[in-house]
Short mmCIF file of C-alpha atoms in Angstrom, two decimals:
data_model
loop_
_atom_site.label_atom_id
_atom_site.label_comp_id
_atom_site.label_asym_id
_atom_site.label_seq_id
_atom_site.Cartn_x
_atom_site.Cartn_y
_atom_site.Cartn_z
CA UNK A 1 38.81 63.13 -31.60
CA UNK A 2 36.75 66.13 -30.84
CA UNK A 3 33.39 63.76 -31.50
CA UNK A 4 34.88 61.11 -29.22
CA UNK A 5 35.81 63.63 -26.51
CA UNK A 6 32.38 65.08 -26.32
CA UNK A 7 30.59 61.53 -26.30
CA UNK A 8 32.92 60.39 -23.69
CA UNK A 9 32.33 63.44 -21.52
CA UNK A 10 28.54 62.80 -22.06
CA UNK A 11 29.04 59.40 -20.94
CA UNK A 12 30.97 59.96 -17.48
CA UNK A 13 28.10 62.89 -16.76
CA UNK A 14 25.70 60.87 -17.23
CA UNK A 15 27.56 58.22 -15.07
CA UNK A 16 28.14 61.10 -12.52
CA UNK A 17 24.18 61.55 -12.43
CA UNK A 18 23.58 58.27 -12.08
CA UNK A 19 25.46 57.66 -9.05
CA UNK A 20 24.13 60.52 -7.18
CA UNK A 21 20.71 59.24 -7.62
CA UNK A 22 21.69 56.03 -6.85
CA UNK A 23 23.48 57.42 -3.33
CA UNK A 24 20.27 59.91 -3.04
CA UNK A 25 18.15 56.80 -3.27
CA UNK A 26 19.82 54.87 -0.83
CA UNK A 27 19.96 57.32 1.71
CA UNK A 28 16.65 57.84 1.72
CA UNK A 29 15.98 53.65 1.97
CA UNK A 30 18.21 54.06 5.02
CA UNK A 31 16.57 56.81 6.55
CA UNK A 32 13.48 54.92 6.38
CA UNK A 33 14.81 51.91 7.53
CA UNK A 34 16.43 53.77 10.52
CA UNK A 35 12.90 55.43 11.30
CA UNK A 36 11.26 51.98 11.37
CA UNK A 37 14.12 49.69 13.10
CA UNK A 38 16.35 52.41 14.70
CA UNK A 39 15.60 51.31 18.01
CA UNK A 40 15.60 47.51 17.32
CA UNK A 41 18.90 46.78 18.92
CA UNK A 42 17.81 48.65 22.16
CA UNK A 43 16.86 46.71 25.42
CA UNK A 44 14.17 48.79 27.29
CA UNK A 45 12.51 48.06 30.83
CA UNK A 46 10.44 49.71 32.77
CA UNK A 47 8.74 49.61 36.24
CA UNK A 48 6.30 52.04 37.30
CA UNK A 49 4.24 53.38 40.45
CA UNK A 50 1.41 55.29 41.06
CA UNK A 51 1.98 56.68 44.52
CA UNK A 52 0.16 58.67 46.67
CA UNK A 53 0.97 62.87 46.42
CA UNK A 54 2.73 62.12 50.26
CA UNK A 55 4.36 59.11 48.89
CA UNK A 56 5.89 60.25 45.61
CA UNK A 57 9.34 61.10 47.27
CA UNK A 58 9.32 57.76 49.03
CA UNK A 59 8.40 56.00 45.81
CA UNK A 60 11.65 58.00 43.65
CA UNK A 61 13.93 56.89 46.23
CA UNK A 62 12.89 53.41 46.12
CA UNK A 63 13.28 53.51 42.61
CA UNK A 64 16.73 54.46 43.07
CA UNK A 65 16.41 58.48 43.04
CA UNK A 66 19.41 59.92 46.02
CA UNK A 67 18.24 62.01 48.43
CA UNK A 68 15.12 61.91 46.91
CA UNK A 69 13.06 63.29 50.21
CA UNK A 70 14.78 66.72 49.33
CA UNK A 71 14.26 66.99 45.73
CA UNK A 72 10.99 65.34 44.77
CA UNK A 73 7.74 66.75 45.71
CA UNK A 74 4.16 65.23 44.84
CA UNK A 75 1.15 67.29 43.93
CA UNK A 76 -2.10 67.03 45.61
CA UNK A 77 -3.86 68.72 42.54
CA UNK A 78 -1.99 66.30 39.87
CA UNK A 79 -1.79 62.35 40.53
CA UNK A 80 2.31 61.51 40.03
CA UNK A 81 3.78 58.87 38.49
CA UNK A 82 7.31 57.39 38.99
CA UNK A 83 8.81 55.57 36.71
CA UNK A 84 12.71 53.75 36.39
CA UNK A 85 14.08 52.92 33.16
CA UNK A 86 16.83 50.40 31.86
CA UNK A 87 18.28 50.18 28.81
CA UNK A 88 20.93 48.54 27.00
CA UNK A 89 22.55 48.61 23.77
CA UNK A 90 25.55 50.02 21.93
CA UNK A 91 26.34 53.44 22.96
CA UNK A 92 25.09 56.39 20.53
CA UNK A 93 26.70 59.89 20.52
CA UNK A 94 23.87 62.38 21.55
CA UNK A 95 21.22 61.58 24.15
CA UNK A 96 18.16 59.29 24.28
CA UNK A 97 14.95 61.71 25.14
CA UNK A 98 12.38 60.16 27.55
CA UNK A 99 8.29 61.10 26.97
CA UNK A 100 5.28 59.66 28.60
CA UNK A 101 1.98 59.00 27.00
CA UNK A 102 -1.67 58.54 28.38
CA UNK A 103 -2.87 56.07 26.32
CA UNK A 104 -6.29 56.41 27.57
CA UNK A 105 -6.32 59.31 25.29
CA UNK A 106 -6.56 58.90 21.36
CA UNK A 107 -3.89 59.67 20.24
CA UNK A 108 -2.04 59.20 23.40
CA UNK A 109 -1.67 62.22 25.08
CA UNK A 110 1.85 63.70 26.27
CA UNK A 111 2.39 64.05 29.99
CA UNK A 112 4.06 66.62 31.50
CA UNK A 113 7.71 65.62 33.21
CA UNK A 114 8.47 67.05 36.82
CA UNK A 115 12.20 65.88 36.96
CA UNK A 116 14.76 62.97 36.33
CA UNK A 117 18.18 61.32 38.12
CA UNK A 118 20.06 59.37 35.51
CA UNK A 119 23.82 58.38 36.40
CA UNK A 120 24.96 62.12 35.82
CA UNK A 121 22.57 63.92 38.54
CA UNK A 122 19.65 65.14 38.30
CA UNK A 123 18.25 66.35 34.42
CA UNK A 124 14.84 68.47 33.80
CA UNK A 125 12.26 68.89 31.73
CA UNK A 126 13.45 69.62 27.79
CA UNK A 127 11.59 70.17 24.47
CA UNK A 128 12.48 71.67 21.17
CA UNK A 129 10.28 72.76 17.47
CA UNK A 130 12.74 69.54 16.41
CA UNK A 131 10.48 66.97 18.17
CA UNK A 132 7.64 67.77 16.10
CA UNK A 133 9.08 65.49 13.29
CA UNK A 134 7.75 62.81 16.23
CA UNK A 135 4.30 63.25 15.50
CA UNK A 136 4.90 63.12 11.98
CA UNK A 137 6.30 59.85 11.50
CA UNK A 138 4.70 57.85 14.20
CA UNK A 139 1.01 57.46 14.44
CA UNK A 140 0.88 57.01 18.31
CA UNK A 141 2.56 60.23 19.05
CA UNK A 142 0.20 62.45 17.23
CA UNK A 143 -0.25 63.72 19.97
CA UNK A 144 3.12 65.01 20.68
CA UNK A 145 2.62 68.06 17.99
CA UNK A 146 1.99 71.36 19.39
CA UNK A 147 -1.53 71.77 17.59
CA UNK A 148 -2.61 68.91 19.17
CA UNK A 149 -1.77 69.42 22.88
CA UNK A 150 -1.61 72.03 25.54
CA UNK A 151 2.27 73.42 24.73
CA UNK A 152 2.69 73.06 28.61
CA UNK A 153 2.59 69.71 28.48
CA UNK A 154 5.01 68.78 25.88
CA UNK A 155 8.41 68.07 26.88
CA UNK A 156 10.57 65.09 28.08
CA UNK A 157 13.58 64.01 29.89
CA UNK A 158 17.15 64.01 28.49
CA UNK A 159 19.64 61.23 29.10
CA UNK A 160 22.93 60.33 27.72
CA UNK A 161 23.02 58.13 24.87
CA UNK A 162 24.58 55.26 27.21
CA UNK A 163 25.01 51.83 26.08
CA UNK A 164 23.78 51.02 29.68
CA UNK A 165 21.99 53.29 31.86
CA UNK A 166 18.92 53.98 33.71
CA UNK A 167 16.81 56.91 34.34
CA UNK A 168 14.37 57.13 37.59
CA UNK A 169 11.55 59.67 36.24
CA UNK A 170 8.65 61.55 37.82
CA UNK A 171 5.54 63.11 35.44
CA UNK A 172 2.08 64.82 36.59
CA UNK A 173 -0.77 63.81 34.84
CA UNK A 174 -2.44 67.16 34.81
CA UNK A 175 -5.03 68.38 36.84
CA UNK A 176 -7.89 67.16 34.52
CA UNK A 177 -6.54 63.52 34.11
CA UNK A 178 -8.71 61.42 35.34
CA UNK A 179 -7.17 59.06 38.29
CA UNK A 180 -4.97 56.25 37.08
CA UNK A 181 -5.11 53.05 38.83
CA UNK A 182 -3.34 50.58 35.57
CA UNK A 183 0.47 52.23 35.04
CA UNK A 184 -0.21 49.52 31.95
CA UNK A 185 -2.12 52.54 30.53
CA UNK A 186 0.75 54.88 30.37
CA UNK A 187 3.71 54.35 27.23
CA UNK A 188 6.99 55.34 27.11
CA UNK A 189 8.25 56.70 23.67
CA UNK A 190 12.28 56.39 24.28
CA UNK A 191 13.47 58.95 21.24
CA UNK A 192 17.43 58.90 20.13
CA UNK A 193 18.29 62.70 19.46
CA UNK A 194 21.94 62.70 17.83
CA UNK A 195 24.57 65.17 18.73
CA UNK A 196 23.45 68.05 15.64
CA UNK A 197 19.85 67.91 17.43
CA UNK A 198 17.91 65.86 14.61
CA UNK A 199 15.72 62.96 16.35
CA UNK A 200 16.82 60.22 14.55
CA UNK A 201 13.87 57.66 15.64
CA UNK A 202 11.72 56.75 18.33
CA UNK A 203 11.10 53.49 20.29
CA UNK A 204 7.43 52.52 21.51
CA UNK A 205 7.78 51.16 25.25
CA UNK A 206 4.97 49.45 27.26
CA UNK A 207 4.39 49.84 30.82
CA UNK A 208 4.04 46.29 33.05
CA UNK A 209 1.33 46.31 34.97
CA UNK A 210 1.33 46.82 38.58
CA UNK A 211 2.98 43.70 40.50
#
């Protein structure tokens, strides 16, 4: 009995192990998975404009930004750009995190965000050391890690995790961009961040081209 009891208790630990391997294992596949196709079953558009410094507030409130002529300012020392954003999908707990790319750059550099108006009011600039895990697993935002750009630069715009919303967005290129004339240069990287903080994956948007 005593032999029996020992090999039996050998057998469900080794069971035990088994299974939490098997659970560690599949975790991990899902992570992956998540990184890769997380954004899959998100609907993104985009229109963007590359107005004049005078212009930007006029632009925003065409784009859907409220009393836009008070709140938005362009910069005659850094060309604007003013962007609206749709999206639909099934509603995530958390927020979706909005950053904007120069692709003329390699890797694409991060742009620096002035302000937002989602359905809430008006959101502002946001970054945390969390966000670095973005230039880690994606190739085209390599240059969203803080060795590899100016630390004023990186940030985004928050948003909440709607199933449908929309987000009307301003960012300055910097005063050493060089003048944009294609808004099919710039990319969106539309990040879910879940409700513990974690960025869970990110979703590569292109910008149309003027119309």
């Amino acid at each position: 009995m005593g032999r029996h009891g020992a090999r039996l208790r050998w057998v469900v630990a080794l069971v035990s192990v088994t299974v939490a391997v098997l659970a560690t294992v599949h975790r991990f596949v899902d992570r992956e998975r998540e990184w890769d196709r997380g954004g899959d079953t998100l609907a993104v558009t985009v229109e963007a404009r590359l107005p004049e410094p005078d212009q930007v507030p006029a632009a925003a409130a065409a784009l859907g930004w409220p009393d836009a002529a008070n709140q938005v300012r362009g910069d005659t020392d850094s060309q604007s750009a003013v962007l609206r954003l749709r999206w639909s999908g099934p509603s995530r707990p958390g927020r979706y995190h909005i950053v904007l790319l120069d692709s003329r750059n390699t890797p694409p550099r991060v742009i620096r965000p002035y302000g937002g108006w989602d359905a809430a009011g008006a959101t502002g600039r946001s970054w945390a050391g969390a966000y670095e895990v973005l230039s880690e697993r994606y190739g085209w935002l390599a240059g969203a890690a803080a060795e590899t750009a100016d630390p004023a630069d990186l940030g985004g715009l928050p948003t909440r995790a709607l199933g449908d919303g929309s987000l009307v967005a301003v960012f300055r290129l910097g005063r050493e961009a060089a003048l944009l004339t294609d808004p099919a240069r710039l990319l969106v990287a539309f990040c879910y961040v879940d409700p513990d903080g974690d960025v869970r994956w990110a979703k590569q948007v292109p910008v149309p081209p003027a119309a």
